[in-house]
PDB file of C-alpha atoms in Angstrom:
ATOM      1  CA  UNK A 991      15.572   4.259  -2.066  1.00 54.00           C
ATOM      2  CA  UNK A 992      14.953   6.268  -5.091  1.00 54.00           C
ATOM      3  CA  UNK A 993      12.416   8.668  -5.686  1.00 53.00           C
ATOM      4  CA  UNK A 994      10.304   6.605  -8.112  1.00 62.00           C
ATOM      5  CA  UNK A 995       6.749   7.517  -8.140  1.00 90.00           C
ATOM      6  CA  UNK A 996       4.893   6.247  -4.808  1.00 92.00           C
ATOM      7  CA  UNK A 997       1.174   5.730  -4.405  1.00 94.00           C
ATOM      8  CA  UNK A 998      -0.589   5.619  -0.617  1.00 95.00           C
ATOM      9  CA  UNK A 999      -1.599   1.748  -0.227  1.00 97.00           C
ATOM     10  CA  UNK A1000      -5.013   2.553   0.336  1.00 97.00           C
ATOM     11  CA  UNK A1001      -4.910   3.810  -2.978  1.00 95.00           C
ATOM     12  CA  UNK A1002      -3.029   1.129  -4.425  1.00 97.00           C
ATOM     13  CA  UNK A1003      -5.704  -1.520  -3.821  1.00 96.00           C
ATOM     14  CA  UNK A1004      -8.363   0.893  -4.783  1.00 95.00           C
ATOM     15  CA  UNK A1005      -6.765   0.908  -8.058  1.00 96.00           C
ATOM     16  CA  UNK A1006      -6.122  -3.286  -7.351  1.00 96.00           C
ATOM     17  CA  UNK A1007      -9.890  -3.419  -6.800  1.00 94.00           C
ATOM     18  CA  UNK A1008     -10.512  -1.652 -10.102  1.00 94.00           C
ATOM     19  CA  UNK A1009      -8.270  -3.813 -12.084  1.00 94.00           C
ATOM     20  CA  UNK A1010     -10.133  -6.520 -10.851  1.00 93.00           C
ATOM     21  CA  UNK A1011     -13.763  -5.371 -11.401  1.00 91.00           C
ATOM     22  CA  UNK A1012     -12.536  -4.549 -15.146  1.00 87.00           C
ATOM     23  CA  UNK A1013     -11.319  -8.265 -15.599  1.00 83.00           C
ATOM     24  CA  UNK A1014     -14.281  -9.954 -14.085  1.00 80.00           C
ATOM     25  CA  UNK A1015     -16.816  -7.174 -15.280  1.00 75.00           C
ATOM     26  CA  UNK A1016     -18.012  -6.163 -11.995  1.00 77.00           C
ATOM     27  CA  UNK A1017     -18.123  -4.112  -9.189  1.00 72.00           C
ATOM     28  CA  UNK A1018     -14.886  -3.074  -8.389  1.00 66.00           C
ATOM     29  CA  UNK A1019     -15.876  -2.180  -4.618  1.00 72.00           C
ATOM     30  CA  UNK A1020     -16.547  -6.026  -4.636  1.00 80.00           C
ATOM     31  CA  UNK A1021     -13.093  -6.394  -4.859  1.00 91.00           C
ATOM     32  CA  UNK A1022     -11.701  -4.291  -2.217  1.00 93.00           C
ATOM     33  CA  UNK A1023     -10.903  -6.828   0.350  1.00 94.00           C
ATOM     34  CA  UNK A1024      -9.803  -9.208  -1.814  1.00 94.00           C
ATOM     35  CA  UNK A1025      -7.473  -6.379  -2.633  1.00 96.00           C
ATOM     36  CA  UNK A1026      -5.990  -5.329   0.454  1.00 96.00           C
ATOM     37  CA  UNK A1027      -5.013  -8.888   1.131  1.00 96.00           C
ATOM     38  CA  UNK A1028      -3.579  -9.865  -2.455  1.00 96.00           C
ATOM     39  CA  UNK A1029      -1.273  -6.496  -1.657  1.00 97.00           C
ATOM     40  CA  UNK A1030      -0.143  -7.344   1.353  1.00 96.00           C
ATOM     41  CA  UNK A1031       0.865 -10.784   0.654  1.00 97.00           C
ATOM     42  CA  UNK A1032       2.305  -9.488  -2.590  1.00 97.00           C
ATOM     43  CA  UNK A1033       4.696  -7.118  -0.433  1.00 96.00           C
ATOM     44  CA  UNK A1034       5.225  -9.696   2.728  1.00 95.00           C
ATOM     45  CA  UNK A1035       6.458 -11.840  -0.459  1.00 96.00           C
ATOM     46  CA  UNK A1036       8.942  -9.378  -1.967  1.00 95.00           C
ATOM     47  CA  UNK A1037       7.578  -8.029  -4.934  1.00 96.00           C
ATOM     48  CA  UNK A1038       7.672  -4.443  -3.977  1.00 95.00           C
ATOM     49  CA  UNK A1039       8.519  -2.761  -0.536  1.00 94.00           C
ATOM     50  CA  UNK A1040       5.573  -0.464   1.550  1.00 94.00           C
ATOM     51  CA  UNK A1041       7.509   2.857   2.455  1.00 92.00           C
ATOM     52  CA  UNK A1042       6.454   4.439   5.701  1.00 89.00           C
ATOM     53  CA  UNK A1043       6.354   8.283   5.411  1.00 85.00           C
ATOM     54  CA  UNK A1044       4.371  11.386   6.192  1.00 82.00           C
ATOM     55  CA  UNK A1045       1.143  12.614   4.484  1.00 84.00           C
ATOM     56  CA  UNK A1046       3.162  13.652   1.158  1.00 83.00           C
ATOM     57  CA  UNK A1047       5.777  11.819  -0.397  1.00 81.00           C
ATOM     58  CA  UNK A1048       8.880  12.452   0.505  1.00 81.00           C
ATOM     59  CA  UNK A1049      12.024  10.863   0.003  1.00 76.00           C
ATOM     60  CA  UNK A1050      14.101  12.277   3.282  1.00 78.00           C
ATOM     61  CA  UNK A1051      11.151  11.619   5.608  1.00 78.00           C
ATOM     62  CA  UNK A1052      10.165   8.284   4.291  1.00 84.00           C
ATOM     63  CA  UNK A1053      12.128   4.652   4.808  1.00 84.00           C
ATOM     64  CA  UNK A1054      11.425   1.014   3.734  1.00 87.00           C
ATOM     65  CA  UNK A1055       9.924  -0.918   6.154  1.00 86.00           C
ATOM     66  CA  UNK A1056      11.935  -3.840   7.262  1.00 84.00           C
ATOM     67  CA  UNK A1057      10.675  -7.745   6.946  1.00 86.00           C
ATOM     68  CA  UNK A1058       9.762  -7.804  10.333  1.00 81.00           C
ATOM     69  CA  UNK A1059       7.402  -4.943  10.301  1.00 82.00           C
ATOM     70  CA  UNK A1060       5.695  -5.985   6.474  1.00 88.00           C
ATOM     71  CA  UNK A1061       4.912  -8.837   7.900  1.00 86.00           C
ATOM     72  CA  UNK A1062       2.796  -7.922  11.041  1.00 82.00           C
ATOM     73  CA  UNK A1063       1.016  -5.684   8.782  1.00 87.00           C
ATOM     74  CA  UNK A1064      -2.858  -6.953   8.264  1.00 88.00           C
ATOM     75  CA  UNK A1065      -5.390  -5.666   6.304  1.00 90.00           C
ATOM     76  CA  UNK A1066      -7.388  -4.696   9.276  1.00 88.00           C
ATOM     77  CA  UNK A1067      -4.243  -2.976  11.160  1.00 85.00           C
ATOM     78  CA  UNK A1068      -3.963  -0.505   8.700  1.00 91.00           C
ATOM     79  CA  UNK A1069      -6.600   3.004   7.572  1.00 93.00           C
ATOM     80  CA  UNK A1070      -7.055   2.205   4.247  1.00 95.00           C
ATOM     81  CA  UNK A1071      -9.192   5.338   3.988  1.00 95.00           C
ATOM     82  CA  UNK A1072      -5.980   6.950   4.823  1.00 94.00           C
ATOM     83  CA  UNK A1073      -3.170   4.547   4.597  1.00 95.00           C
ATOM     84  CA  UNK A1074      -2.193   5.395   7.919  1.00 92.00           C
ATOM     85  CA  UNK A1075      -0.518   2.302  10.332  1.00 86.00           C
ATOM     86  CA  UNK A1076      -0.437   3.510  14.300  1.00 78.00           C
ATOM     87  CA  UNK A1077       1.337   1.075  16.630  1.00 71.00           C
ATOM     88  CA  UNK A1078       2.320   4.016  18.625  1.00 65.00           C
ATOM     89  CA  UNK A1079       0.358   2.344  21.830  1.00 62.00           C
ATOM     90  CA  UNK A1080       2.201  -1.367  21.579  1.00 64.00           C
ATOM     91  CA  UNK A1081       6.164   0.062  20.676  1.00 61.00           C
ATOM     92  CA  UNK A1082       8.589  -3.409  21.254  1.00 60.00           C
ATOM     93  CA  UNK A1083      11.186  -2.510  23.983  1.00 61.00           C
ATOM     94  CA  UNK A1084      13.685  -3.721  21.743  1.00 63.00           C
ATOM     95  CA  UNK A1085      13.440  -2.688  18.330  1.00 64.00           C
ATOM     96  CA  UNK A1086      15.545  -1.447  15.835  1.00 70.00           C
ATOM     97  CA  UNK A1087      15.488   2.191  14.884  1.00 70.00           C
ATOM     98  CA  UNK A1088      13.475   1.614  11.613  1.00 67.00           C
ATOM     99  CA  UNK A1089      10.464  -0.159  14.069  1.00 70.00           C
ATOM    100  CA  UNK A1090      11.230   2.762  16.734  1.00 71.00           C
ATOM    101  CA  UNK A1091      10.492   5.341  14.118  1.00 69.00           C
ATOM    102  CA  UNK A1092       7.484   3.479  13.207  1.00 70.00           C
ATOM    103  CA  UNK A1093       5.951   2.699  16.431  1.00 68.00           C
ATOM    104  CA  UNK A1094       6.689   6.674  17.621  1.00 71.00           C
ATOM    105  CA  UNK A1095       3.122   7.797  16.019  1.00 72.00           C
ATOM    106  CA  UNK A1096       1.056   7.354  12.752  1.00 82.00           C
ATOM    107  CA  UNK A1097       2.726   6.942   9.818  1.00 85.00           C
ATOM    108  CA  UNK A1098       1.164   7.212   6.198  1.00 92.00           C
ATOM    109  CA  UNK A1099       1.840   3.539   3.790  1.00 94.00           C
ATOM    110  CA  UNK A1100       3.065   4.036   0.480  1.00 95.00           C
ATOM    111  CA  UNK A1101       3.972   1.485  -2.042  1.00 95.00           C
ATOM    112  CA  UNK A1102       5.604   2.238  -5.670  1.00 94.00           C
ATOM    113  CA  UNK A1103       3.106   2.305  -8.165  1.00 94.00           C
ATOM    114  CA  UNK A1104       5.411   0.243 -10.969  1.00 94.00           C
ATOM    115  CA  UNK A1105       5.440  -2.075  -8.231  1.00 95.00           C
ATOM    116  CA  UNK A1106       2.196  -2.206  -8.175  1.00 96.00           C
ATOM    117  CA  UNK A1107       1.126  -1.941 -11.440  1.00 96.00           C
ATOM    118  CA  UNK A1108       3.767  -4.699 -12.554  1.00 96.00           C
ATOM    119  CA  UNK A1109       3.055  -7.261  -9.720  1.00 96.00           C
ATOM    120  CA  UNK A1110      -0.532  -7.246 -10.616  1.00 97.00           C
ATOM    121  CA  UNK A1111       0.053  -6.915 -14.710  1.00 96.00           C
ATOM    122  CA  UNK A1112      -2.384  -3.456 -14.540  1.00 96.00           C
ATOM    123  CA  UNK A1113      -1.571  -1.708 -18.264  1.00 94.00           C
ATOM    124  CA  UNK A1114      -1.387   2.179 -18.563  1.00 93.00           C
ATOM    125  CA  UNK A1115      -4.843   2.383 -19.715  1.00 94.00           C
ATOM    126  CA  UNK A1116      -6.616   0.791 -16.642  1.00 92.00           C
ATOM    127  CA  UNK A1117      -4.365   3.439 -14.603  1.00 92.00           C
ATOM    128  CA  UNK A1118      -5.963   6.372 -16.900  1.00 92.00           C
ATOM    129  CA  UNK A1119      -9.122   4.423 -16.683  1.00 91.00           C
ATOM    130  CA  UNK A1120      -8.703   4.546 -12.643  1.00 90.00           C
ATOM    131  CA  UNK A1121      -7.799   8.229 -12.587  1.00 88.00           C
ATOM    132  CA  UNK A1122     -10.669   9.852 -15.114  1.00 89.00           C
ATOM    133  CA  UNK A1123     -13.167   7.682 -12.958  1.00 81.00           C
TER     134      UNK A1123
END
């Protein structure tokens, strides 16, 4: 894993949701749903991994999620106010170490924002847009 810039999913599909109320010139909070699914399916298809971690990036406390654990993610299993996923309560008895880790408490989401950005063909200046808003 390398330490390209990450971005907290709840984040990313606030920025999805923007990207989408600038194309169809509306409401971007419209959007936000519609969001959180198109980036899970996006990841549960491959196009960029979601990173479980602590509250602030780092590469030593953070691992990619295996198949198996993207795809029991849903969009109303996960804070998107704080891109936190807790399964501590339902930990499989047999799991590998990776769903162990995961299932031991909360765990902040992150996804890569080039990921992001590139699955969902969002240019630099809807990014700046995003950020000065």
């Amino acid at each position: 894993m390398s330490t390209d810039e990450f971005i907290r999913i709840g984040d990313a599909a606030r920025l999805l949701a923007f990207h989408l109320g600038q194309r169809f010139a509306s409401n971007g909070h419209a959007h936000l749903g519609t969001a959180r699914d198109k980036l899970l399916t996006a990841a549960q298809n491959g196009e960029f991994p979601i990173v479980a971690g602590t509250e602030s990036w780092s590469v030593a406390a953070s691992f990619p999620l295996p198949a198996e654990c993207v795809h029991g993610l849903k969009a109303d299993n996960i804070d998107w106010d704080e891109s936190v996923f807790d399964a501590s309560s339902d930990a499989p008895v047999a799991a590998t170490a990776a769903i162990q880790q995961l299932h031991s408490g909360p765990a902040v989401l992150w996804v890569p924002t080039a990921g992001v950005t590139g699955s969902f063909k969002i240019d630099s200046q809807t990014v700046g847009k995003w950020n000065r808003r």
